[in-house]
Coordinates of C-alpha atoms in Angstrom, one line a residue:
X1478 CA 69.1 4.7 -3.9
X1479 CA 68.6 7.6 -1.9
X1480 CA 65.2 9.1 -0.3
X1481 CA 65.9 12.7 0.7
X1482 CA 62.8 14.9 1.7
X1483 CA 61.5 18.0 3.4
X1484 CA 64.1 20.8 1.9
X1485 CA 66.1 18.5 -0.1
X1486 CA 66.0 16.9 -3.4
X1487 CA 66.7 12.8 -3.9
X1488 CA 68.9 10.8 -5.4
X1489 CA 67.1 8.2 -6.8
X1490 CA 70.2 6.9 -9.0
X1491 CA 72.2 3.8 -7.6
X1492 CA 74.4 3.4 -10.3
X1493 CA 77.6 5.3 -9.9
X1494 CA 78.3 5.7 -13.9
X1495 CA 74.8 6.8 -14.1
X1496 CA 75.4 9.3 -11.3
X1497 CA 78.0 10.7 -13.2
X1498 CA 76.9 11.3 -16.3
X1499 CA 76.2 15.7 -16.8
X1500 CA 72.5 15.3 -17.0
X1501 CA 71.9 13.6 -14.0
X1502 CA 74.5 14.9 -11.9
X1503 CA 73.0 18.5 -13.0
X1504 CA 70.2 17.7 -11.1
X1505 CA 71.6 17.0 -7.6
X1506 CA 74.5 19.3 -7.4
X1507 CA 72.9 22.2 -5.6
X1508 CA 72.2 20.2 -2.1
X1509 CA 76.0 17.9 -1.8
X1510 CA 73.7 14.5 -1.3
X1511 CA 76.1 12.2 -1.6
X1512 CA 77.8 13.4 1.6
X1513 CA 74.1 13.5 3.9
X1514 CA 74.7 12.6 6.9
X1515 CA 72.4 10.8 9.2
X1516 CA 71.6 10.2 12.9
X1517 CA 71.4 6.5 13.3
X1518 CA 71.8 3.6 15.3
X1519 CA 73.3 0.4 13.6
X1520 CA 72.9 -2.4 15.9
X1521 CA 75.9 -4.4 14.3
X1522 CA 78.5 -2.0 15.8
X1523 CA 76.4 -1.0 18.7
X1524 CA 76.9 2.9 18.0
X1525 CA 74.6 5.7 17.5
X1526 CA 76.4 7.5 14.7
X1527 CA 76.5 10.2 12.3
X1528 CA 77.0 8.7 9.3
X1529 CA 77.0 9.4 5.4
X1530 CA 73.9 8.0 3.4
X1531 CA 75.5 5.6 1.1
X1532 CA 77.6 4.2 3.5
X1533 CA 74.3 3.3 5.7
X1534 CA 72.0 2.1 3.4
X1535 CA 74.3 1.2 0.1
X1536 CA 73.1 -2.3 -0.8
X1537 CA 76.6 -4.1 -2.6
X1538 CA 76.2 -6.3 -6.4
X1539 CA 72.9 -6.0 -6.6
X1540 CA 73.1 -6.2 -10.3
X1541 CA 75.8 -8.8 -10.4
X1542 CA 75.7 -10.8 -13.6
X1543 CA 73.4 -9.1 -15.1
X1544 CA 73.0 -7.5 -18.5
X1545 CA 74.7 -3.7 -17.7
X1546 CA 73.0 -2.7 -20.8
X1547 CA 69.6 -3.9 -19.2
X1548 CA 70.6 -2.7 -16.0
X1549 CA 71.5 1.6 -16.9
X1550 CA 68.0 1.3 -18.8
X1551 CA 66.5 0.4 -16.1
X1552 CA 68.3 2.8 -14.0
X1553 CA 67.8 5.9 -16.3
X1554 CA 63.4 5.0 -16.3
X1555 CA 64.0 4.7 -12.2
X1556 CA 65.3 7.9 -11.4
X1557 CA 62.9 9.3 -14.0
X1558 CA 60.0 8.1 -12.6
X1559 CA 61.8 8.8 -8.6
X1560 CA 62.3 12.7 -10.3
X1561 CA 58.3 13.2 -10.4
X1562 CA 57.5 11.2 -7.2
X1563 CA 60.2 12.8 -5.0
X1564 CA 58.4 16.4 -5.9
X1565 CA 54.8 14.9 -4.6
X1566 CA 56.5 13.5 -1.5
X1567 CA 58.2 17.1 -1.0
X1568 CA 54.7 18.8 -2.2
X1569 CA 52.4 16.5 0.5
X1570 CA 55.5 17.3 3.4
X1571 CA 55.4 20.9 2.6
X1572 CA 51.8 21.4 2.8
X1573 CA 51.3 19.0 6.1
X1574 CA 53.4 22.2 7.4
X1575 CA 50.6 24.6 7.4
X1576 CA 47.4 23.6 5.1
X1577 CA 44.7 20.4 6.6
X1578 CA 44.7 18.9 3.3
X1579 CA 46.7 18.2 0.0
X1580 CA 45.2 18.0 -3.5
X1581 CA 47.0 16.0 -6.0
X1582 CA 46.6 15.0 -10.0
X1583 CA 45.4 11.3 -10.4
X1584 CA 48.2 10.4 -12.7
X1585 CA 51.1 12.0 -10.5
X1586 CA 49.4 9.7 -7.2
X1587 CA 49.9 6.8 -10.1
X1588 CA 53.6 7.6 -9.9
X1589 CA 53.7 7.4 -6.7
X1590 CA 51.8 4.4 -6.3
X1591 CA 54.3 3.0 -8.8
X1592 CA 57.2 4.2 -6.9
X1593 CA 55.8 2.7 -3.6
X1594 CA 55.7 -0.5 -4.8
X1595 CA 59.4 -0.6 -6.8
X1596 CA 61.3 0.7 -3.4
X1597 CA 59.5 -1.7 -2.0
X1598 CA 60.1 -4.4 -4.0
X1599 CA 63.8 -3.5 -4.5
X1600 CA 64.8 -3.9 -1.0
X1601 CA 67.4 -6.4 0.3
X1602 CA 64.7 -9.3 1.3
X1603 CA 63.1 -9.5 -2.0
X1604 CA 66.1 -9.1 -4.3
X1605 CA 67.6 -11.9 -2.4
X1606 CA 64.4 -14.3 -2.5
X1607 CA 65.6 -13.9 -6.8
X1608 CA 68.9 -14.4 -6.3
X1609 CA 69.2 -17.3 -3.9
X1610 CA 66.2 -18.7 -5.2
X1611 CA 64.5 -19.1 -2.1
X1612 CA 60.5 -19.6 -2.8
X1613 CA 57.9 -22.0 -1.6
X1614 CA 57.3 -25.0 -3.9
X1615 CA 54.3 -24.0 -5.6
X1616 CA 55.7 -20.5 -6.5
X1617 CA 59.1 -21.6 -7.0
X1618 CA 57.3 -24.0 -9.7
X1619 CA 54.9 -20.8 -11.5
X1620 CA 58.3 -19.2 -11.8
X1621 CA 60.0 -22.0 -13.2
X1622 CA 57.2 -22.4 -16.1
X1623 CA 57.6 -18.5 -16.6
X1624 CA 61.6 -18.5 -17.0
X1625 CA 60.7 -20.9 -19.8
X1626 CA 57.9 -18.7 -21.5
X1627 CA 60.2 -15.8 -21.5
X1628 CA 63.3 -17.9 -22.1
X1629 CA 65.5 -16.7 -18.9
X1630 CA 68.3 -18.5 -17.2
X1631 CA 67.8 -17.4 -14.0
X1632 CA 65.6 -16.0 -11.3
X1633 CA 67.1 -12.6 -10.7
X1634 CA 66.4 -12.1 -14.7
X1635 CA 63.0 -12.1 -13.5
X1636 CA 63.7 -9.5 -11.0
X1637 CA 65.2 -6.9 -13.0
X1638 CA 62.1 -7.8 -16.4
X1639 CA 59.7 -7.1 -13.4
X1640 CA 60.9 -4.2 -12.2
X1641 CA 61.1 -3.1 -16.1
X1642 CA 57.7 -4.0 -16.8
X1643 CA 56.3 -2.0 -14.0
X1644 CA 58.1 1.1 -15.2
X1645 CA 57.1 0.9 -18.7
X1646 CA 53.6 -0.3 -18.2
X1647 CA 50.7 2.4 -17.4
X1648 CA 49.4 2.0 -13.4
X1649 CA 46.6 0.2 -14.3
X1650 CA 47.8 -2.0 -16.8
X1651 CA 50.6 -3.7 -14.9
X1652 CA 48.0 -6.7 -13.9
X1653 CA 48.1 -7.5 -17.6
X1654 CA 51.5 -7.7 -18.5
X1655 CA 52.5 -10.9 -18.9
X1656 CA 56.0 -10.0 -18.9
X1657 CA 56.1 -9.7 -15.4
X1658 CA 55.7 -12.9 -13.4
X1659 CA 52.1 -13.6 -12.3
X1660 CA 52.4 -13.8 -8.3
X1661 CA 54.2 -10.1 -8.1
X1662 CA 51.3 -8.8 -10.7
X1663 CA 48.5 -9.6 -8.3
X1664 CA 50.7 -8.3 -5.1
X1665 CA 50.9 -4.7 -7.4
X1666 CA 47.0 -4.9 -7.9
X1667 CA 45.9 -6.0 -4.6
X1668 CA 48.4 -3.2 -3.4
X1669 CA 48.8 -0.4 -5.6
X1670 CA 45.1 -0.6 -7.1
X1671 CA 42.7 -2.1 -4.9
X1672 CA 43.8 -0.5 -1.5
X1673 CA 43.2 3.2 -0.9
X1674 CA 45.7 5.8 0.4
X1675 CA 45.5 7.7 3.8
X1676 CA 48.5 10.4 5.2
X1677 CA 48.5 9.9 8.8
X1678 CA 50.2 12.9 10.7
X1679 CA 51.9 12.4 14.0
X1680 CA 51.0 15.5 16.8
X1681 CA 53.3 18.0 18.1
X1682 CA 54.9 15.5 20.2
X1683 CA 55.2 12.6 18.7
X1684 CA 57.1 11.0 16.1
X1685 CA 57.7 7.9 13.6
X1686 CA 61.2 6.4 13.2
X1687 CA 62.4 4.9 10.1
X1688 CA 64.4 1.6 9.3
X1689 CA 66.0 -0.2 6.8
X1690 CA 63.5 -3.0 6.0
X1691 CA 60.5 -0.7 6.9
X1692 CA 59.3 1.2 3.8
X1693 CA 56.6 -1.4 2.7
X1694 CA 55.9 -2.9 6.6
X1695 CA 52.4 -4.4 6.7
X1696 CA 50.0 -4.9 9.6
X1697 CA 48.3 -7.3 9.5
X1698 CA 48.3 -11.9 9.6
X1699 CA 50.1 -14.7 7.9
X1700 CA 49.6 -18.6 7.0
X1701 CA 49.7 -21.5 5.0
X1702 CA 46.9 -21.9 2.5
X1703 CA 46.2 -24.5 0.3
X1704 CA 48.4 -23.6 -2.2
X1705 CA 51.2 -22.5 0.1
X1706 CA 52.3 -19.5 2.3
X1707 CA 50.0 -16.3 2.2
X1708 CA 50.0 -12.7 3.8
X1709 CA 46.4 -10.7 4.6
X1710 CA 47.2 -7.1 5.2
X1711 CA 45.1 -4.5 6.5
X1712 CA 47.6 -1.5 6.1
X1713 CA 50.9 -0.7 4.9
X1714 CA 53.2 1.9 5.4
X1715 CA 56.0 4.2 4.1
X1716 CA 57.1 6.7 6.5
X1717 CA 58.1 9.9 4.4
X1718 CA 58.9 11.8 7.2
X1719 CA 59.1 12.4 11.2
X1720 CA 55.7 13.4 11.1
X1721 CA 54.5 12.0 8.2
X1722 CA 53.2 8.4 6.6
X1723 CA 52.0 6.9 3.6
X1724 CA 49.5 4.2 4.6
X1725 CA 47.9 2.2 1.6
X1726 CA 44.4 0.7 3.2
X1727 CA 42.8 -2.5 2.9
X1728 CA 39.0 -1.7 1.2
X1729 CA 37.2 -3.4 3.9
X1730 CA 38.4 -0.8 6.6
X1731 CA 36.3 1.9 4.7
X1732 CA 33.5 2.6 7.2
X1733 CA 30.3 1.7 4.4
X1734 CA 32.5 -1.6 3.9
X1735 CA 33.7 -2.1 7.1
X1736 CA 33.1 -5.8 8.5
X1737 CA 33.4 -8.0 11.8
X1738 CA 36.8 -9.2 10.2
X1739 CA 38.6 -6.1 9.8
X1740 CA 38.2 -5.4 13.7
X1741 CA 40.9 -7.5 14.1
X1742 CA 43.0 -4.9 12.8
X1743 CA 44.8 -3.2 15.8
X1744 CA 44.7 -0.3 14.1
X1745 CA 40.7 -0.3 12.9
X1746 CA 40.0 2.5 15.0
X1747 CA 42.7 5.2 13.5
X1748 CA 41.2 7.5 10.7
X1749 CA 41.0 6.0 7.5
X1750 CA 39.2 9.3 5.7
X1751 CA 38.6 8.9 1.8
X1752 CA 40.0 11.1 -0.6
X1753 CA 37.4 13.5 -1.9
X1754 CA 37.5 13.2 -6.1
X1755 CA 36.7 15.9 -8.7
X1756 CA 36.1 14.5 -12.3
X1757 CA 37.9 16.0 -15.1
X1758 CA 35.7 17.1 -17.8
X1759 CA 35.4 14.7 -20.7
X1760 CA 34.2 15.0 -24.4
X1761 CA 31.5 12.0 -25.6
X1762 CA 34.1 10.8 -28.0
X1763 CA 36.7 10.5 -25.2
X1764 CA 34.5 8.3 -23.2
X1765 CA 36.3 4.5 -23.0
X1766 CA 34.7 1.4 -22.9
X1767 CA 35.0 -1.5 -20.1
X1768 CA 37.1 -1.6 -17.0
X1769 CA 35.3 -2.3 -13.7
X1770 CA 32.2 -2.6 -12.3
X1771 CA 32.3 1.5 -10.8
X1772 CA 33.7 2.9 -14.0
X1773 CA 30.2 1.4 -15.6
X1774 CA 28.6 2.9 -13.0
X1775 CA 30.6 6.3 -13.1
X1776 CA 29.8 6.2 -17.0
X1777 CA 25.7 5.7 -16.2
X1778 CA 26.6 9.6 -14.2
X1779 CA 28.1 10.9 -17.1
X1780 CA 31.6 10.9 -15.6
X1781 CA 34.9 8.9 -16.3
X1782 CA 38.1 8.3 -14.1
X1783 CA 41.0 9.7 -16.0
X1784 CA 44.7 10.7 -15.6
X1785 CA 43.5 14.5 -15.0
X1786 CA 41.5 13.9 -11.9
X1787 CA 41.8 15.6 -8.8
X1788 CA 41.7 14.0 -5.3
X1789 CA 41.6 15.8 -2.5
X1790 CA 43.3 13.9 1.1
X1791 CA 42.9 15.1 4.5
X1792 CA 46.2 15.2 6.7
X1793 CA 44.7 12.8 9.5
X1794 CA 45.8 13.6 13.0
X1795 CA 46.6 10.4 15.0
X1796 CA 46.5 10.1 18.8
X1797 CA 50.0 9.1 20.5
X1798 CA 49.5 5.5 20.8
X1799 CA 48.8 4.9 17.2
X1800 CA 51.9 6.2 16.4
X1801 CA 53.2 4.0 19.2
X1802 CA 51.6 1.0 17.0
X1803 CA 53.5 1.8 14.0
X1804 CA 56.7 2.4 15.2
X1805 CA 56.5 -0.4 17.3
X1806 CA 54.7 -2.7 14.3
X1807 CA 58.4 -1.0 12.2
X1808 CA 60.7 -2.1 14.7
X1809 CA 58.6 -6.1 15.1
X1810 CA 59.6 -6.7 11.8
X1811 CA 64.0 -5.6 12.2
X1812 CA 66.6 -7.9 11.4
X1813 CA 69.8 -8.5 12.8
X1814 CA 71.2 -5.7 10.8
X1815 CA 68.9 -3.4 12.1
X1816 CA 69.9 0.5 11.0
X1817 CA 67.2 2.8 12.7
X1818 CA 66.8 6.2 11.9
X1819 CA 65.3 9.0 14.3
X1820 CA 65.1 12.3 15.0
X1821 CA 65.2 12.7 19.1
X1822 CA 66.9 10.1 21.5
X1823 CA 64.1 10.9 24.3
X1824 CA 61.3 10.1 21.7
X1825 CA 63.3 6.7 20.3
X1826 CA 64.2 5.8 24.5
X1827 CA 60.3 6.2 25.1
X1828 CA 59.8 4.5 21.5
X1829 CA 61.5 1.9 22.6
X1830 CA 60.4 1.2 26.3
X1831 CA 56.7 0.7 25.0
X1832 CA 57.2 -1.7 22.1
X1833 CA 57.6 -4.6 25.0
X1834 CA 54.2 -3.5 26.0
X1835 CA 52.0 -3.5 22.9
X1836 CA 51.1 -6.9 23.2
X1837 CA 48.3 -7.1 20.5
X1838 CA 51.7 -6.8 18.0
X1839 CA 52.6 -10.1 17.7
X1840 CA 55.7 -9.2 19.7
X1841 CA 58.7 -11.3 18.2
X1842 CA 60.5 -9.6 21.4
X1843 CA 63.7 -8.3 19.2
X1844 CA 66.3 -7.3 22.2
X1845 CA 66.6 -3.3 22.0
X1846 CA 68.9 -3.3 25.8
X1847 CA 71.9 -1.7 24.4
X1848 CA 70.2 0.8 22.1
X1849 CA 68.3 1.5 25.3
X1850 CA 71.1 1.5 27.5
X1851 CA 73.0 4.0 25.4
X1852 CA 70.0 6.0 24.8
X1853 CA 69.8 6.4 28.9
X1854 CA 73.2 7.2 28.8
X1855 CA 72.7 10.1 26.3
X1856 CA 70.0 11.4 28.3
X1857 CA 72.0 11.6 31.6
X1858 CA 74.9 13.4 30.3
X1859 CA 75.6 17.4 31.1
X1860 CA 73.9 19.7 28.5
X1861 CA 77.1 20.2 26.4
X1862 CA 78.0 16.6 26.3
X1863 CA 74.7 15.6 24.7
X1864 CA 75.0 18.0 22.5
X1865 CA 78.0 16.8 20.7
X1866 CA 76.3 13.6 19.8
X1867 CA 74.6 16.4 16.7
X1868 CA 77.3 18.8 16.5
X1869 CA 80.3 16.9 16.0
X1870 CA 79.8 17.1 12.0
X1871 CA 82.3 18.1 9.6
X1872 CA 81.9 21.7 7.5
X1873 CA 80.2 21.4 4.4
X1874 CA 77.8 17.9 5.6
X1875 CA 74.1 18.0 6.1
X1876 CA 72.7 17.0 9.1
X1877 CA 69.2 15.9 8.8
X1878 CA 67.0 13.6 10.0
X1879 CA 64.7 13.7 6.4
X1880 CA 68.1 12.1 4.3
X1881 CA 67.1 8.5 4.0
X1882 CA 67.7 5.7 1.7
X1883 CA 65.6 2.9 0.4
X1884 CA 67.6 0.7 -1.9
X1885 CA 70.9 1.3 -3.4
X1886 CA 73.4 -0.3 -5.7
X1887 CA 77.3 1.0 -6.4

């Protein structure tokens, strides 16, 4: 599925029936997606390449034996729900451009929420954990009992009732539904509820990079527990463009919370300012009953959290070597098939020569000497030679560094 920002719409459908059905084709025929080309280095072929979106990031039988009624319902509530996220990710981009701040609707930033987590969830990694089976004992065995509860054959069923179950539940009823299996309803609440949001905006000269298993990256430790393998994350991120990313905050790192353990954290010192919140007015007969510990307390002021609320977020400026961190903590976490997206080779060559220097990463030391090589190379050719390496596109193609894609199927 595509992720196209800044002045152009998304596709969000995978399916290629779906795709070309009136209605939804309707709706992307203005900007010629399918043929978006991107700047990218794919380590595979060793080449930095302009290349079209679905060939880069097209992920093959995703849906493979399953139910293709299931599957184009599933597809039809997705690119409904990537329709209204796509337009906050356009509005937050377009207002980083020349306001400090962006004020958004509580409901639409529990689209977005929901959106963050489903890309996320749909990528390569954890759609083959489903279909190869490959869990730890102890949750391969809670699976087990819940394949039986919900009578399904096999793991990838769960997959696809999850990622149902998401779209059809309300934001902050998903840790309910029993429907979706119990270990990927706490990861949505301890990710999608509990943490706060914060837009972190690069400076004038400096960058973030994108690649293919990084929308979702966390910083933070892993271990094995008494029950098995575990993840504590202090941040994660979703680049949404050059200059922009998502960051979804651990609570302890807000400052009245703040404690000894979160200064382990390499990025504890960055901003992490709160969103300011304006209560929609609500009648006495409105008011609902329950929920947490703060919406009692919200109640005892007279005031409720509901779907009309406004929230007000701060683009926060970043010095040069937090934006360092990330990209370096994005490029930590690449695979063999590495695709990496960027918008300048200088930036990526620079990029790239200080990753082997932030230390307090974890480095794994992934081997970046012929991206770097060829990046050098780029850099030392004559003016008009480098600049064929971004005019050499065919008539009638975007070029643009803000095409990208998540997750796809055909």
């Amino acid at each position: 599925m595509n992720f196209a920002i800044n002045n152009y719409g998304r596709i969000f459908v995978g399916n290629d029936k779906l795709y070309k059905e009136k209605k939804h084709k309707r709706n992307f025929k203005d900007w010629n997606k399918k043929e978006a080309l991107l700047q990218t280095y794919d380590k595979k072929n060793g080449q930095i390449i302009n290349s079209l979106v679905r060939e880069i990031y097209g992920y093959m039988n995703m849906y493979k034996d399953l139910d293709n009624e299931d599957v184009m319902y599933v597809e039809k509530k997705l690119s409904t729900l990537e329709g209204k996220a796509s337009r906050m990710v356009r509005d937050i981009i377009n207002a980083s451009q020349t306001e400090n701040e962006i004020v958004l609707i509580r409901k639409h930033l529990e689209n977005l929420r929901k959106f963050l987590f489903i890309m996320n969830y749909r990528n390569r990694q954890r759609w083959s954990q489903f279909a190869d089976e490959k869990f730890d004992s102890t949750t391969w065995a809670l699976l087990q009992k819940h394949m039986e509860e919900h009578k399904l054959k096999k793991a990838h069923e769960v997959w696809l009732q999850n990622i149902r179950g998401i779209l059809e539940t309300p934001h902050n009823d998903i840790k309910d539904d029993s429907r979706i299996f119990s270990v990927d309803r706490m990861d949505y609440q301890l990710r999608m509820v509990d943490c706060f949001l914060v837009i972190w905006q690069a400076g004038d000269n400096d960058e973030f990079i994108i690649t293919n298993n990084g929308f979702g990256i966390f910083e933070g430790f892993t271990g094995i527990g008494p029950t098995g393998p575990f993840q504590f994350a202090y941040h994660w991120f979703y680049v949404i463009s050059p200059k922009l990313v998502l960051v979804l905050c651990n609570h302890g790192l807000r400052s009245e919370f703040i404690e000894s353990t979160f200064s382990k954290s390499i990025l504890a010192d960055a901003p992490h300012p709160l969103a300011k919140v304006k209560y929609a007015p609500i009648s006495e007969s409105s008011r609902s009953t329950g929920g947490t510990t703060f919406d009692e307390r919200l109640r005892c002021m007279g005031l409720e959290r509901t779907e009309n609320d406004t929230l007000t977020f701060p683009f926060a400026k970043i010095s040069s070597d937090t934006v360092s961190l990330v990209n370096s903590i994005l490029l930590n976490e690449t695979k063999p098939d590495l695709i990496l997206t960027f918008l300048s080779p200088s930036y990526l060559y620079k990029t790239i020569a200080k990753y082997h220097k932030h230390k307090e990463v974890g480095l794994h030391e992934r081997d970046f000497t012929g991206l770097k090589r060829m990046l050098f190379k780029e850099l030392n050719k004559t003016h008009e030679e480098d600049l064929n390496l971004r005019k050499n596109i065919p008539d009638g193609r975007i070029n643009t560094w803000t095409v990208r894609e998540i997750d796809s199927n055909r």
